[in-house]
Structures are given as structure tokens and as C-alpha cells.
């Protein structure tokens, strides 16, 4: 049987990998329809008797992990392709993929991604994975439309496509991600409750995003703003980081001079930039953000950041890879299913 590969798109934190690209922050693109559970895990019919999955950089910049015995006897190549390789959020997806690969035991697993949020660079990663014999695609798409041509070619070659965290508009086996509007609203409600507890019932709150076309973060912004409808708070236009932390830090400093009462970061990069700026200024403000990297959690534990929304990227990677293999083996036959993997509010008290 011709070997193909499962493509999984995600981010790598702290790893200095070459590859199709590296340098940005996590984003989630949610389908318009409400998400429902799509996970049906088939238990392996044979015990795993293989060496542990080992990782080693490939010449192409992907990470390669191999194990050769599983329930079907077939060996499948699985690619995780992320928007970049630098964020801890994507590393968590990778961790979930590695865990599933070890459990299944019949996976050659590779992780790749571009070095910037760029459709052309990510498309090249997809094309490269297909050229290297991909069996299926698990991808955190950089945009809804920009990589569809490469995904179509991948599907034509026989690859299964699974979206993790961020979905393109092309057909897939399943998409696992956070309902970003709902998660953003939860973040807004969390900030509103904190402000009211301090006796603050009006004022200006800054909102920070990644780029204007990062659909995941834009959805979070929408949900966040909805929590303040009918209140006396003012939320100006979103300020976008554009892969430059200085954009956020300068805007936070400007906000402090204008006595802003709160700051919202829609992803890890913006959240950390806000927290570090407030910390460096030696002042206090109500900060709510997204994701749970060591840097974010450290700022939460110190009381600099009031709360952060914890997503479940490891579940996305683990269940996404599992479903991809089930689709290859013919035990998962649904298409275009969607799973909301949820969020948890993390505060200093909950650490």
C-alpha cells in the first residue's frame, strides 16, 4: 500500500526548528455552525509492541517520530503542519499527537510549519508533505481560503484532512477547535465581573488581536465585546500585533496614560505583551487573555494577569490524530464533523 501522510497543523514552543516557517501565535478559525462532538475512539485490536516514538529534525525542518506496529498492520505517515513552530500552544497540540502516535503504534509522525503566518508558506508545507507521501492531513489553517488549493491537491492524492484549532473552508474528515465566540464572551464576562467587584462600572478597555484576518482571534474579539453590550464601558477599535510585540506594548503604555481600566489579549502573544508591559510599568490593571504558556501562567500567578482562557490543544492533537487514523482504516466514515474542545477560566486562585 502506498504510504501517505497525515498532516496536522500546529505550533512549536521553544523549539528551534528549520522548516517551512516559524514565528507567530496561535489562532483558531471556527466553522459557522455550532460544534458538536464527533469523537468515537476505536480501541486497538492488538497490543502496541514498538519502540517509543523518538523525535529528530528532518532535513525539511519537520519533526519525525516513527512506530511501526498497530491494529491494522499498516504504517501511516502523519504530518502536523502549524501556522508556525514557535508557540507553546502548538507544542501542546504536538504533545497530543505524539501521545496518540505512541498509543496507536503504527505511525510515522512529522511536525512542520512555516516561519511566519503566510498562506503561501503554509501551502508549500502542505505540498512538501504530500510529495513526501502523506496519508492524511491534520492542519491548523492559516486562513479560511488561502491554502485550499494545496488541500485540494492533497485530498486528490488520497490524504485525509483533519483540522486542529483552525479550519479552512475545504472539506475535511473532522475539525477540532475552540468555539471562539463563546470563549471570547466568557473572557468578557470574566473581566466584567472583576471590574464590578472593584466598583468600576465605566471606562475604556483595550482589545488586542493578531491580524485583521486571523478569524479565530477576530471571533474572540466579537465574543468579548458582546459581554459589554448595554454597559457604560467603551471598547475602541482592535489594535493588531501584526507579529510585532512592540505594537501591543506601545498601545498598552498609551492606554495607561489615558487611564484605561482593562486590557484584553486574544491570544498568547498579545496576552504576554500586555502583562509584561503592565509589570514593567509597576502598575495594576485588569487583564484577561488567552492560553496557558509558562509565561502567561507566571503572570497569572503573580497577579499581573487576572485571568486567562485555557484551551485544550493537547486534546485537539490526540483526538485529531486518532480520528485521522480511524478514517484511514475505514472505521471513521463521517465527513465535516466538528468538535468544540472548550475552555477553562484560569485565575490566580485556581492555580
XYZ file of C-alpha atoms in Angstrom:
351
model
C 0.000 0.000 0.000
C 1.363 3.415 -0.944
C 2.454 5.337 2.122
C 0.863 8.708 2.527
C 0.887 11.161 5.409
C -1.436 12.728 7.934
C -0.961 16.497 8.032
C -1.512 18.166 11.359
C -1.131 21.949 11.610
C 0.035 23.314 14.939
C 2.751 25.440 16.707
C 6.019 24.551 18.423
C 7.183 26.455 21.503
C 10.820 26.825 22.304
C 11.987 24.509 19.557
C 14.374 25.991 17.062
C 13.383 24.026 14.014
C 14.047 24.873 10.446
C 11.263 24.075 8.087
C 8.582 25.745 6.121
C 8.484 28.597 8.604
C 8.356 29.772 12.222
C 7.202 32.852 14.178
C 3.823 33.892 15.418
C 0.987 32.931 17.715
C -1.945 30.544 17.907
C -5.150 31.250 16.046
C -8.465 29.474 15.729
C -10.808 29.617 12.769
C -14.194 28.214 13.693
C -16.821 26.948 11.284
C -20.022 28.994 11.340
C -22.197 26.126 12.555
C -22.259 25.147 16.253
C -19.775 22.438 17.105
C -20.835 19.019 18.303
C -18.824 16.053 19.474
C -17.505 13.815 16.722
C -15.086 11.604 18.655
C -15.577 7.836 18.636
C -12.347 6.183 19.683
C -11.900 2.641 18.449
C -9.688 0.570 20.738
C -6.662 -1.048 19.082
C -7.223 -4.724 18.368
C -3.608 -5.591 19.061
C -1.312 -4.500 21.845
C 1.379 -1.984 20.972
C 4.764 -3.630 20.803
C 7.018 -0.962 19.393
C 9.792 1.338 20.386
C 8.887 4.680 21.910
C 8.245 7.463 19.469
C 11.508 9.338 19.021
C 11.798 12.806 17.549
C 14.555 14.109 15.327
C 14.672 17.087 12.967
C 14.364 16.233 9.289
C 16.219 17.993 6.512
C 12.920 19.651 5.615
C 12.567 21.063 9.108
C 9.797 18.709 10.161
C 9.932 16.585 13.282
C 9.803 12.849 12.592
C 8.552 10.219 15.027
C 8.154 6.602 13.988
C 6.475 3.495 15.335
C 5.654 0.522 13.164
C 3.141 -1.858 14.720
C -0.571 -1.212 15.186
C -4.028 -2.694 14.946
C -4.185 -2.757 11.154
C -0.601 -3.752 10.465
C -0.242 -0.733 8.184
C 2.234 2.043 8.821
C 0.847 5.542 8.229
C 2.724 8.803 7.883
C 1.090 11.675 9.737
C 2.014 15.339 9.308
C 1.171 18.081 11.770
C 1.516 21.406 9.926
C 1.053 24.518 12.029
C 0.911 28.246 11.303
C 4.454 28.411 12.679
C 6.640 26.418 15.061
C 7.319 28.850 17.885
C 4.325 28.926 20.211
C 3.776 26.677 23.217
C 0.149 26.302 22.184
C 1.217 24.400 19.070
C 3.689 22.380 21.126
C 0.722 21.215 23.194
C -1.012 20.010 20.019
C 2.212 18.224 19.096
C 2.281 16.598 22.544
C -1.224 15.257 21.972
C -0.231 13.908 18.559
C 2.838 12.192 19.999
C 0.722 10.600 22.721
C -1.760 9.242 20.182
C 1.052 8.029 17.899
C 2.551 6.067 20.790
C -0.836 4.585 21.662
C -1.601 3.524 18.093
C 1.874 2.252 17.316
C 1.610 2.362 13.530
C 2.507 5.979 12.891
C 5.389 7.843 11.313
C 4.650 11.279 12.703
C 6.141 14.547 11.432
C 5.575 18.124 12.543
C 6.260 21.033 10.193
C 5.173 24.623 9.659
C 6.139 27.986 8.169
C 8.224 30.637 9.915
C 5.508 33.292 9.594
C 1.726 33.468 9.260
C 1.631 33.270 5.482
C -0.705 31.304 3.201
C 1.920 30.703 0.519
C 4.465 29.398 3.027
C 1.934 27.104 4.668
C 0.739 25.854 1.281
C 4.344 24.962 0.475
C 4.464 22.897 3.675
C 1.331 21.027 2.621
C 2.725 20.431 -0.868
C 6.002 19.195 0.607
C 4.207 16.772 2.909
C 2.198 15.342 0.012
C 5.378 14.965 -2.037
C 6.857 13.009 0.868
C 3.961 10.537 0.849
C 1.314 11.891 3.185
C -1.531 9.616 4.267
C -3.759 12.222 5.876
C -3.774 15.926 6.758
C -4.292 17.367 10.218
C -3.876 21.119 9.758
C -4.261 24.382 11.677
C -5.062 26.517 8.662
C -3.549 29.981 8.423
C -6.699 31.334 6.748
C -10.103 30.146 5.596
C -9.397 30.255 1.857
C -5.688 30.818 1.268
C -4.457 27.208 1.358
C -7.457 25.480 -0.236
C -5.612 24.776 -3.486
C -2.938 22.760 -1.707
C -5.522 20.992 0.437
C -7.470 20.029 -2.682
C -4.322 18.572 -4.219
C -3.607 16.695 -1.009
C -7.102 15.210 -0.958
C -6.762 14.237 -4.622
C -3.632 12.279 -3.696
C -5.652 10.318 -1.126
C -4.756 12.253 2.033
C -7.293 12.536 4.838
C -7.724 16.113 6.066
C -8.356 16.884 9.737
C -8.404 20.427 11.111
C -6.977 21.147 14.545
C -7.563 24.556 16.116
C -8.079 26.411 12.847
C -10.190 25.252 9.929
C -10.028 26.236 6.281
C -13.204 26.113 4.183
C -12.168 22.982 2.275
C -13.899 19.680 3.136
C -12.415 17.588 5.942
C -12.898 14.442 7.972
C -13.404 16.500 11.145
C -12.452 19.802 12.777
C -11.452 20.064 16.429
C -11.194 23.556 17.889
C -12.458 26.086 20.381
C -15.778 27.888 19.848
C -14.060 31.255 19.806
C -17.111 33.485 20.025
C -18.296 31.633 23.115
C -14.778 31.617 24.582
C -14.387 35.349 23.921
C -17.705 36.071 25.617
C -16.567 34.069 28.642
C -13.407 36.191 28.740
C -15.502 39.369 28.588
C -17.845 38.224 31.330
C -14.839 37.335 33.474
C -13.375 40.825 33.076
C -16.735 42.499 33.666
C -17.228 40.615 36.931
C -13.719 41.550 38.083
C -14.237 45.228 37.286
C -17.617 45.324 39.010
C -16.106 43.657 42.082
C -13.694 46.609 42.229
C -16.563 49.063 41.931
C -15.627 50.010 38.363
C -18.728 50.413 36.198
C -17.383 52.504 33.312
C -14.162 53.287 31.483
C -12.154 52.260 28.412
C -10.975 48.703 27.721
C -8.354 47.983 25.070
C -8.742 44.984 22.766
C -5.705 43.390 21.071
C -5.680 40.950 18.149
C -3.115 39.277 15.885
C -4.128 40.401 12.381
C -7.389 41.639 10.921
C -7.846 38.360 9.013
C -6.979 35.985 11.873
C -10.506 34.617 12.070
C -10.022 32.801 15.368
C -8.952 35.894 17.255
C -11.476 38.095 15.463
C -14.189 35.723 16.700
C -12.838 36.024 20.234
C -12.911 39.800 19.957
C -16.541 39.616 18.822
C -17.484 37.428 21.768
C -15.528 39.611 24.200
C -17.241 42.799 23.024
C -20.683 41.187 23.282
C -20.211 40.781 27.042
C -20.131 44.587 27.430
C -23.256 45.320 25.410
C -25.555 47.643 27.365
C -22.842 48.699 29.845
C -21.100 52.050 30.225
C -17.719 50.669 29.177
C -16.056 51.805 25.942
C -14.144 49.356 23.737
C -12.214 51.160 20.937
C -11.211 49.521 17.655
C -8.972 46.472 17.974
C -5.218 47.046 17.854
C -3.372 44.315 15.928
C 0.024 42.973 16.912
C 0.988 42.090 13.292
C 3.812 39.829 14.543
C 5.386 42.824 16.313
C 5.143 42.790 20.104
C 6.075 46.481 20.182
C 2.668 47.299 18.663
C 0.959 45.905 21.754
C 3.422 47.298 24.287
C 3.238 50.821 22.851
C -0.568 50.692 22.815
C -0.687 49.479 26.431
C 1.579 52.320 27.505
C -0.686 54.784 25.700
C -3.698 53.208 27.381
C -2.135 53.598 30.797
C -1.641 57.322 30.228
C -5.347 57.559 29.380
C -6.397 55.575 32.465
C -7.789 52.539 30.635
C -9.466 50.217 33.128
C -8.750 46.928 31.342
C -6.834 45.167 28.589
C -7.852 42.064 26.606
C -5.427 39.857 24.677
C -6.967 37.459 22.167
C -4.032 35.024 22.068
C -0.867 34.105 23.915
C 1.390 36.661 22.248
C -0.870 39.627 22.946
C -1.602 38.414 26.477
C 2.061 38.128 27.418
C 2.887 41.507 25.843
C 0.133 43.199 27.859
C 1.167 41.534 31.111
C 4.858 42.299 30.687
C 4.141 45.956 29.896
C 1.947 46.373 32.984
C 4.571 44.610 35.087
C 7.380 46.804 33.754
C 5.293 49.915 34.426
C 4.912 48.883 38.056
C 1.172 49.477 37.974
C -2.025 47.433 38.054
C -4.882 46.879 35.645
C -7.467 44.212 34.889
C -6.028 41.915 32.214
C -7.815 38.947 30.670
C -6.211 36.890 27.930
C -5.907 33.548 26.191
C -3.762 30.433 26.507
C -1.560 28.948 29.192
C 2.111 29.102 28.268
C 4.615 29.247 31.120
C 4.922 32.997 30.545
C 1.162 33.549 30.788
C 0.754 31.346 33.863
C 3.670 33.056 35.587
C 1.975 36.433 35.101
C -1.315 34.976 36.388
C 0.377 33.505 39.458
C 1.945 36.891 40.236
C -1.426 38.607 39.962
C -0.388 40.695 36.941
C -2.924 38.968 34.679
C -6.325 38.460 36.303
C -7.467 35.529 34.155
C -6.631 33.572 31.023
C -8.749 31.233 28.929
C -7.246 27.756 28.832
C -7.953 25.910 25.606
C -7.420 22.182 25.109
C -4.827 21.890 22.328
C -3.488 18.552 23.556
C -6.971 17.067 23.107
C -7.092 18.515 19.596
C -3.822 16.796 18.691
C -4.563 13.479 20.380
C -8.143 13.076 19.164
C -7.372 14.588 15.761
C -4.619 12.097 15.028
C -6.717 9.227 16.376
C -9.652 10.128 14.126
C -7.338 10.576 11.131
C -6.014 7.037 11.542
C -9.540 5.701 12.037
C -10.507 7.374 8.762
C -7.546 5.717 7.029
C -8.570 2.339 8.430
C -12.211 2.853 7.435
C -13.660 2.827 10.967
C -14.467 6.555 10.935
C -16.579 7.344 7.881
C -18.195 10.700 8.722
C -17.120 13.910 6.990
C -17.089 17.581 8.004
C -17.898 16.850 11.652
C -16.996 19.428 14.296
C -15.921 19.205 17.917
C -15.791 22.102 20.385
C -12.919 21.291 22.733
C -13.922 24.035 25.189
C -12.136 26.490 27.503
C -11.458 26.782 31.239
C -11.024 30.097 33.093
C -7.684 30.151 34.916
C -7.093 32.695 37.706
C -4.548 33.081 40.476
C -6.922 31.331 42.888
C -7.252 28.289 40.628
C -3.510 27.699 40.188
